[in-house]
mmCIF file of C-alpha atoms in Angstrom:
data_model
loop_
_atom_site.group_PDB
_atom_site.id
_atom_site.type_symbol
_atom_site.label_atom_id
_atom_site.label_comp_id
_atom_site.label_asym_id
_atom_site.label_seq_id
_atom_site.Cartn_x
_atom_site.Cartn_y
_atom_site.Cartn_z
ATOM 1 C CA UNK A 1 111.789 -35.547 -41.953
ATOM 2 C CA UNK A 2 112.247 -38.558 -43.668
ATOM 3 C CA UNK A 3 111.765 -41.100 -40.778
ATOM 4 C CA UNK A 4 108.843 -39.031 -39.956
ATOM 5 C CA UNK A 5 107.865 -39.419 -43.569
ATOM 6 C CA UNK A 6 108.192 -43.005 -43.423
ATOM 7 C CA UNK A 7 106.191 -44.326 -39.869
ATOM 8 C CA UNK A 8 103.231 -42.016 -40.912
ATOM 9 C CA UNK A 9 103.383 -42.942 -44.088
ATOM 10 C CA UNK A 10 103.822 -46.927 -43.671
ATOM 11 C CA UNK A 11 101.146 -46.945 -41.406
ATOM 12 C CA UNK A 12 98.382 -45.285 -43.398
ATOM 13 C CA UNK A 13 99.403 -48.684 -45.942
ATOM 14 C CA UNK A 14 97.970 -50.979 -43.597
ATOM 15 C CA UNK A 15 94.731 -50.216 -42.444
ATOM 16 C CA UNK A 16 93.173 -51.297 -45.268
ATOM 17 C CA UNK A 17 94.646 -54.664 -46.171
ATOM 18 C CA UNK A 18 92.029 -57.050 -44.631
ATOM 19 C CA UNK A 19 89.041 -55.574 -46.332
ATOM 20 C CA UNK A 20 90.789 -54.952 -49.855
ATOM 21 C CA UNK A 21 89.320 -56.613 -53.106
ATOM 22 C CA UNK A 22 89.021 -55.873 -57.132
ATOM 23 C CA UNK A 23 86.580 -55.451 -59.438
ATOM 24 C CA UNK A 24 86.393 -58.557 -61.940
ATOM 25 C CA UNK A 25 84.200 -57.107 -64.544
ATOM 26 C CA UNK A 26 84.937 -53.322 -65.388
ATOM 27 C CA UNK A 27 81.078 -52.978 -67.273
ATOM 28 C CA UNK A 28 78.756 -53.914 -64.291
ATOM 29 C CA UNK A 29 75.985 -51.737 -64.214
ATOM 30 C CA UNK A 30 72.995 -52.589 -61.788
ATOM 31 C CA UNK A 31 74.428 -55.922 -61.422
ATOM 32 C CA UNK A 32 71.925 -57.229 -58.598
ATOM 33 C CA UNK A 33 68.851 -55.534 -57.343
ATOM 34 C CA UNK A 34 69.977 -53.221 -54.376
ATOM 35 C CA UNK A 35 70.204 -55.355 -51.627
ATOM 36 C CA UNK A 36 70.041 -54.452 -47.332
ATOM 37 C CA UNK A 37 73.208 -53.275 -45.739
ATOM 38 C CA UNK A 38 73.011 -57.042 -44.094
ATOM 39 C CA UNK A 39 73.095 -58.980 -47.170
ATOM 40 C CA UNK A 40 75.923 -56.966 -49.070
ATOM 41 C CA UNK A 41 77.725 -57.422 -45.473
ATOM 42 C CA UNK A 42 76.952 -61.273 -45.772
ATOM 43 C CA UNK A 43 78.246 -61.615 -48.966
ATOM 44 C CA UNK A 44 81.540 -59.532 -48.883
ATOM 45 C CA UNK A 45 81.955 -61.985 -45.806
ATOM 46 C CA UNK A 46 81.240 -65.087 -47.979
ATOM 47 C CA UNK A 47 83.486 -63.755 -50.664
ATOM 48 C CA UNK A 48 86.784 -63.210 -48.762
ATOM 49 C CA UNK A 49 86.720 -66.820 -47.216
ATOM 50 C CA UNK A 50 84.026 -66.700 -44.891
ATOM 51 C CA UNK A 51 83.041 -66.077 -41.262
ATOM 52 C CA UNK A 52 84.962 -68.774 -39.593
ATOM 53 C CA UNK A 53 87.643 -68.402 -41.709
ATOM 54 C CA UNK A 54 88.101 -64.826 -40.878
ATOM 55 C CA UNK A 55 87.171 -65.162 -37.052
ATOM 56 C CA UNK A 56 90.031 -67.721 -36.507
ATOM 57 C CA UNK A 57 92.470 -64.871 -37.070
ATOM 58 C CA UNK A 58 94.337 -63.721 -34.341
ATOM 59 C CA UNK A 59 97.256 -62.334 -35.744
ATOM 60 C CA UNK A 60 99.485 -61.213 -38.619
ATOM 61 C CA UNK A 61 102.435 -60.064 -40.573
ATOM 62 C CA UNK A 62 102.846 -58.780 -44.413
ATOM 63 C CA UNK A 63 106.105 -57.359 -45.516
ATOM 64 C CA UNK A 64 105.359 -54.775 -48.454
ATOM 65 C CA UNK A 65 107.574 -52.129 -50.522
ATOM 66 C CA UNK A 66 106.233 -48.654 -51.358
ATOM 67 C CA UNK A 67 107.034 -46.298 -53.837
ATOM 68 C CA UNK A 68 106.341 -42.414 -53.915
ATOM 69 C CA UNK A 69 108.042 -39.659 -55.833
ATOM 70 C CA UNK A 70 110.844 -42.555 -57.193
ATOM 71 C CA UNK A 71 111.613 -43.722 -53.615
ATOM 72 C CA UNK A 72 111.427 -47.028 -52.452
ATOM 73 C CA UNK A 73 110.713 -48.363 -48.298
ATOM 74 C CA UNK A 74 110.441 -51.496 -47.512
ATOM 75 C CA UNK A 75 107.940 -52.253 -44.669
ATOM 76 C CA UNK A 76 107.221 -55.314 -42.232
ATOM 77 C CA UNK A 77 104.358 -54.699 -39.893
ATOM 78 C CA UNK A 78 102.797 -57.430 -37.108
ATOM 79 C CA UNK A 79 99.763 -57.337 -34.960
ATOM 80 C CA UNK A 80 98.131 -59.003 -32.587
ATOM 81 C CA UNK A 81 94.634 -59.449 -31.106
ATOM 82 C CA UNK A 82 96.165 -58.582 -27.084
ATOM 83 C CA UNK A 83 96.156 -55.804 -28.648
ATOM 84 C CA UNK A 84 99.566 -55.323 -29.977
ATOM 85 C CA UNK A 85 101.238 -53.769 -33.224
ATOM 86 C CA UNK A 86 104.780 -53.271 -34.581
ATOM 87 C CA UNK A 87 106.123 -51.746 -37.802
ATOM 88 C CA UNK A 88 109.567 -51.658 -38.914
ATOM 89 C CA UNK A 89 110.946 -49.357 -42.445
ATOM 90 C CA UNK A 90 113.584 -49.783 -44.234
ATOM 91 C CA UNK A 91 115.782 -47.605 -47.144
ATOM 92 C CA UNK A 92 118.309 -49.234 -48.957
ATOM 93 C CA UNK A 93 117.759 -52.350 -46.727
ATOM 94 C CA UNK A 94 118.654 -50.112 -43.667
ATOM 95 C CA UNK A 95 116.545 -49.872 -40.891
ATOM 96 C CA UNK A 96 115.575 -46.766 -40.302
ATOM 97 C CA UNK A 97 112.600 -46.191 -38.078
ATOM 98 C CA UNK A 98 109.816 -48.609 -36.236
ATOM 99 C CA UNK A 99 107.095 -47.866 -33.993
ATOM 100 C CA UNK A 100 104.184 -49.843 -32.361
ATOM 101 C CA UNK A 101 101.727 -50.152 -29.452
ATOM 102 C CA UNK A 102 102.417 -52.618 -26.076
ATOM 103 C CA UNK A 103 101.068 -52.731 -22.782
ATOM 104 C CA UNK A 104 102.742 -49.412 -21.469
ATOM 105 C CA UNK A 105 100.783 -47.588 -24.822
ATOM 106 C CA UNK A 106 102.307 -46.112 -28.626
ATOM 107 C CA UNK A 107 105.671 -45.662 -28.645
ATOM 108 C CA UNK A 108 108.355 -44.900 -31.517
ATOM 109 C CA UNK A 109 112.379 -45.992 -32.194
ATOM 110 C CA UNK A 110 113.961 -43.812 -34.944
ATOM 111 C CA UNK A 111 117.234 -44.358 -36.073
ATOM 112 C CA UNK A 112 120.192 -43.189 -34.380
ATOM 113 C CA UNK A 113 118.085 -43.651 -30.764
ATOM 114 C CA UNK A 114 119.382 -45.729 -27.873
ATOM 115 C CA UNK A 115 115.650 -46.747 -27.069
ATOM 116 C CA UNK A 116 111.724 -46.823 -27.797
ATOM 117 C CA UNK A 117 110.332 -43.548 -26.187
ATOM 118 C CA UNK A 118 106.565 -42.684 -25.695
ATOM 119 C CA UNK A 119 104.809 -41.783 -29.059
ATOM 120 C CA UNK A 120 101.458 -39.483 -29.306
ATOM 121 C CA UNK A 121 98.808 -40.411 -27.884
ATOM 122 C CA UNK A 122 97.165 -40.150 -31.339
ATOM 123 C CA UNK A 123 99.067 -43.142 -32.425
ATOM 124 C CA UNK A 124 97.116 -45.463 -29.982
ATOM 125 C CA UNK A 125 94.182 -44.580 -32.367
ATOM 126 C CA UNK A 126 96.031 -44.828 -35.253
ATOM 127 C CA UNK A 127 97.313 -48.418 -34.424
ATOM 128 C CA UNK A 128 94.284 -49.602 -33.166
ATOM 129 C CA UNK A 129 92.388 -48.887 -36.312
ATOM 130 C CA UNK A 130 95.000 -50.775 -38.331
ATOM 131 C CA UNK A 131 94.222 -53.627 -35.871
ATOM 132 C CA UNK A 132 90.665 -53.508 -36.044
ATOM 133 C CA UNK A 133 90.739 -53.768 -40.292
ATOM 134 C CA UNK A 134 93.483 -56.565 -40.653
ATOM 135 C CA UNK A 135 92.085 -58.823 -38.283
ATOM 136 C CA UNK A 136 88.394 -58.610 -38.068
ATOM 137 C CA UNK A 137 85.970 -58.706 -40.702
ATOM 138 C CA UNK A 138 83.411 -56.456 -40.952
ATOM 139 C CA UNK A 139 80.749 -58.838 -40.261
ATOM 140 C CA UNK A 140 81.892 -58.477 -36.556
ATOM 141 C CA UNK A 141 82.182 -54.248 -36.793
ATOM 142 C CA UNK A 142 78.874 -54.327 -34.854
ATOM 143 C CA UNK A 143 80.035 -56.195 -31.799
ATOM 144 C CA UNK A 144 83.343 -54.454 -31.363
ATOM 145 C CA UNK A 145 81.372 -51.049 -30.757
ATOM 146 C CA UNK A 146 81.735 -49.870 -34.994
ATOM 147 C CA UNK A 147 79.155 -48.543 -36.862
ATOM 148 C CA UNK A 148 78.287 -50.080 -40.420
ATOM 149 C CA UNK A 149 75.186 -48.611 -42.934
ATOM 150 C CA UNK A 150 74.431 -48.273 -46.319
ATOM 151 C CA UNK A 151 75.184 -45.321 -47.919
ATOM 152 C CA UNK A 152 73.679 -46.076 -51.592
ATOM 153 C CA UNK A 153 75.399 -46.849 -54.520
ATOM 154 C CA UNK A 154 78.337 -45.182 -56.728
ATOM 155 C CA UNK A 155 78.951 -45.686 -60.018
ATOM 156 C CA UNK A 156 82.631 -45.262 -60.758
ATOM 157 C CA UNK A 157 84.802 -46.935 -63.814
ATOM 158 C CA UNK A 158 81.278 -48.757 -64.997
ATOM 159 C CA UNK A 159 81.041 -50.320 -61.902
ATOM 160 C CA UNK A 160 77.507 -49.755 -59.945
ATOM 161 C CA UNK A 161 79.124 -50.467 -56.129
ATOM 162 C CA UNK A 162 77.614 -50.767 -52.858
ATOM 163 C CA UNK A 163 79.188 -47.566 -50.649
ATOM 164 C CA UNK A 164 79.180 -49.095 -46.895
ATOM 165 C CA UNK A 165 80.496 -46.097 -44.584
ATOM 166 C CA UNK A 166 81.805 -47.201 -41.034
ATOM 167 C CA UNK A 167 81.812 -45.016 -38.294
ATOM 168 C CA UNK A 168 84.502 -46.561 -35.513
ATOM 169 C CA UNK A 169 83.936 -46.207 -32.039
ATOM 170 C CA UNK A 170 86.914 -43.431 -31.692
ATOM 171 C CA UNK A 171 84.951 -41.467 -34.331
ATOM 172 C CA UNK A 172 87.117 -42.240 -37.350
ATOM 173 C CA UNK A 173 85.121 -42.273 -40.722
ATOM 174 C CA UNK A 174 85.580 -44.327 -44.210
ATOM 175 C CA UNK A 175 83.703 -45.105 -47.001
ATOM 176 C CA UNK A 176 84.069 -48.662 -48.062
ATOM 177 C CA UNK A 177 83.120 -49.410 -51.885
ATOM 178 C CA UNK A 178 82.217 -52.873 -52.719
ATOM 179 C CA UNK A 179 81.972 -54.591 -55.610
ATOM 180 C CA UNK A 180 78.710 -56.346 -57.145
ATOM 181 C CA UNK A 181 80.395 -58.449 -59.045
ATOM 182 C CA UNK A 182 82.782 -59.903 -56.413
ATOM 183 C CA UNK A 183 81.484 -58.605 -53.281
ATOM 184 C CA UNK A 184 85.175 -57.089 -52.264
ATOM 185 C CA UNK A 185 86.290 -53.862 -51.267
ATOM 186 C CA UNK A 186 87.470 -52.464 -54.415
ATOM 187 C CA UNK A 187 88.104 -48.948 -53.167
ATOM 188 C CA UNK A 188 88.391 -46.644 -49.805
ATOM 189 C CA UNK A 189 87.876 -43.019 -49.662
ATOM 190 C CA UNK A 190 88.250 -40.670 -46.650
ATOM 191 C CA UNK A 191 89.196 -37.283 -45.826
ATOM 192 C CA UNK A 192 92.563 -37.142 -44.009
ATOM 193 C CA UNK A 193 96.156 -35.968 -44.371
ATOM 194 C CA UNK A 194 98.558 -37.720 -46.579
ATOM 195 C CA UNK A 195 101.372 -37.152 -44.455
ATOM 196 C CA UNK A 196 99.787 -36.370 -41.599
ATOM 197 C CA UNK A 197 103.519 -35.104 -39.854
ATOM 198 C CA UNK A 198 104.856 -33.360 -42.134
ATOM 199 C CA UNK A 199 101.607 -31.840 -43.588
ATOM 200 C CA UNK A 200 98.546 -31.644 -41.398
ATOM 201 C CA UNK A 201 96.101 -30.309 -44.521
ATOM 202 C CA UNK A 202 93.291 -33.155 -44.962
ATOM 203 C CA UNK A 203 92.334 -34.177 -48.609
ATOM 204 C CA UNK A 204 90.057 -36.584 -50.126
ATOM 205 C CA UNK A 205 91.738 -39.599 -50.274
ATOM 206 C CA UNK A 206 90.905 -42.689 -52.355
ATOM 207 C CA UNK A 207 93.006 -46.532 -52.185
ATOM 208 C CA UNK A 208 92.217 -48.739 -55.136
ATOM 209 C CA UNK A 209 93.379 -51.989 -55.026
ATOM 210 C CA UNK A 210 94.162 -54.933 -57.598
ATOM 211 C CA UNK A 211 96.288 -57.863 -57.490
ATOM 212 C CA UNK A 212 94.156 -60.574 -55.067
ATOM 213 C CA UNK A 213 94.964 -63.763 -53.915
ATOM 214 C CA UNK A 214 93.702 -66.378 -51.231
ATOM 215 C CA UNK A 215 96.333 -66.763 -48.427
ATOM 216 C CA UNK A 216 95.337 -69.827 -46.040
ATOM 217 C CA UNK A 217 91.453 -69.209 -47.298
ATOM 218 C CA UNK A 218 91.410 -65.289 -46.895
ATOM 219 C CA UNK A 219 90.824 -62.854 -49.669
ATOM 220 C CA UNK A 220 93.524 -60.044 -49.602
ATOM 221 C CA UNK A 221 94.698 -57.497 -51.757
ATOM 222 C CA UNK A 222 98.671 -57.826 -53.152
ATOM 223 C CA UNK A 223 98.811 -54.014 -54.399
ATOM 224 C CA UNK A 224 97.169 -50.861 -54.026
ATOM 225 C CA UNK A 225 97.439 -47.156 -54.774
ATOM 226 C CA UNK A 226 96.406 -44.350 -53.219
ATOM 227 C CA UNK A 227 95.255 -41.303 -54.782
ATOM 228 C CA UNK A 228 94.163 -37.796 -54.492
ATOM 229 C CA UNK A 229 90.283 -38.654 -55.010
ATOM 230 C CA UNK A 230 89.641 -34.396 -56.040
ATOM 231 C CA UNK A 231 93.234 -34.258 -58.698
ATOM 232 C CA UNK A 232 93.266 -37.974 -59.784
ATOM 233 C CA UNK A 233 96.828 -37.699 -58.764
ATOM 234 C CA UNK A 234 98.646 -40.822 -58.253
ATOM 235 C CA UNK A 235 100.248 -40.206 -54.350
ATOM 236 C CA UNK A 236 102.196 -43.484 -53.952
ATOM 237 C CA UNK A 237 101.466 -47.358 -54.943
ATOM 238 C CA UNK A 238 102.511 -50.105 -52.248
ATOM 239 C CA UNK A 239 103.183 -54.348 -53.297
ATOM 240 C CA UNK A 240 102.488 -56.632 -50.585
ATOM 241 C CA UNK A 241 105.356 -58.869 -50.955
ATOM 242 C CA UNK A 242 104.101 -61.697 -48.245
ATOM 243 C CA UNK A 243 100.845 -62.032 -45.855
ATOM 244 C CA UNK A 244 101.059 -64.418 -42.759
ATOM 245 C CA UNK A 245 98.117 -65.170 -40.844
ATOM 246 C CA UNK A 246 98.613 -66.237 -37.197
ATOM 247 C CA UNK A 247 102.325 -66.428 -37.531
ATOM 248 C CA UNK A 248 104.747 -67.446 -35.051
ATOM 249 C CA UNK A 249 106.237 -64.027 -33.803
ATOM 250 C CA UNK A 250 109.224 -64.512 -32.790
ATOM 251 C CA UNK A 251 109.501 -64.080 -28.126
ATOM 252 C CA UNK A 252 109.106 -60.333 -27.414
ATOM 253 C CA UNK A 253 108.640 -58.521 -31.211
ATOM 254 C CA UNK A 254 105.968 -56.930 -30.223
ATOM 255 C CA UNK A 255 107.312 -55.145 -27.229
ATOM 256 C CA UNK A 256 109.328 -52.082 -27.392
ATOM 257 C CA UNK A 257 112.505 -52.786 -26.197
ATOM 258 C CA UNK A 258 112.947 -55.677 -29.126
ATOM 259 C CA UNK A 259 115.551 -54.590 -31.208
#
């Protein structure tokens, strides 16, 4: 259960980390005029480094440590645009699961196993999504077959936001909640299971995020915590220790039979 726990679990961290920003000013009310679904798009571009800035991105690594119920995992996850994805957990700086996507499809490695085996084939979707938010901004949603509009505006914590819902082409739905004030992605809410394999029952989920910093140019969010959006409940909170863009992977990572 608890290398179950932890690939599910790691991987719902990820999938937000390229679009992830903060609120600057907690009193913002009607900061701007409401604008068209282009310009907000335009300037949450601008505001995390830019369009050629972001569209030079290929491929990338974070390490990051999360914390539920008192526990502690450590995570390291890679992708690439061929596309290609790897994530590796750790408890107590042992390894103890990693899973990822290659040419032959998703496949999985727990601990104790001789080999990678064939995963789901829900964890092709899974992986691809991750993809598809930490290396393309949404500017380019469009072209890759997404769907981006303007769903109004929210005001939440004094802050007036812009609620841009994308539809991706596999059918997968979020709510993307950007700020006036910065133009970033303060929050994310969808409707999903936490823990998807060890209980299947979807809930309203909400990631807030905090902590941002510039790494080479790129706007990106160093913590984040995810909540039960209908409770308030606090589920687990997750530290990016280090972000790499268009790292060096070292020959083979991101194939399955790298150990």
């Amino acid at each position: 259960m608890f290398q179950r726990y932890s690939r599910r679990h790691a991987i719902g961290t990820f999938l937000a980390l390229a679009v992830t920003a903060r609120a600057s000013q907690a009193s913002i009310t009607r900061a701007v005029p409401n604008l068209s679904l282009a310009e907000v798009i335009r300037r949450h571009t601008n505001a995390r480094g830019g369009a050629r800035k972001l569209d030079s991105v290929h491929a990338m690594t974070t390490a990051v440590a999360i914390t539920e119920k008192g526990s502690v995992l450590e995570g390291h996850y890679s992708c690439n645009d061929t596309p290609a994805w790897r994530i590796d957990v750790y408890a107590g700086g042992k390894h103890v699961f990693c899973e990822g996507l290659d040419k032959g499809g998703p496949w999985l490695w727990p601990a104790g196993d001789s080999s990678a085996h064939e995963a789901v084939p829900d964890a092709r979707k899974t992986g691809i999504q991750g993809i598809e938010f930490n290396l393309y901004g949404l500017h380019r949603f469009p072209a890759r077959g997404h769907a981006l509009s303007l769903d109004g505006r929210e005001l939440l914590d004094g802050v007036d936001y812009y609620v841009v819902k994308a539809v991706m082409k596999d059918g997968y739905t979020t709510y993307l909640y950007v700020n006036p004030a910065s133009w970033m992605v303060d929050r994310r809410r969808d409707f999903r299971a936490f823990h998807p394999d060890i209980d299947p029952k979807k809930v309203y989920a909400e990631k807030r995020y905090d902590d941002f910093r510039k790494v080479d140019g790129i706007g990106s969010a160093f913590s984040e915590k995810q909540v039960n959006w209908n409770t308030g409940e606090e589920v687990n909170s997750t530290v990016v220790r280090t972000i790499a863009y268009n790292p060096q992977f070292p020959y083979g990572e991101l194939i399955r039979s790298y150990r």
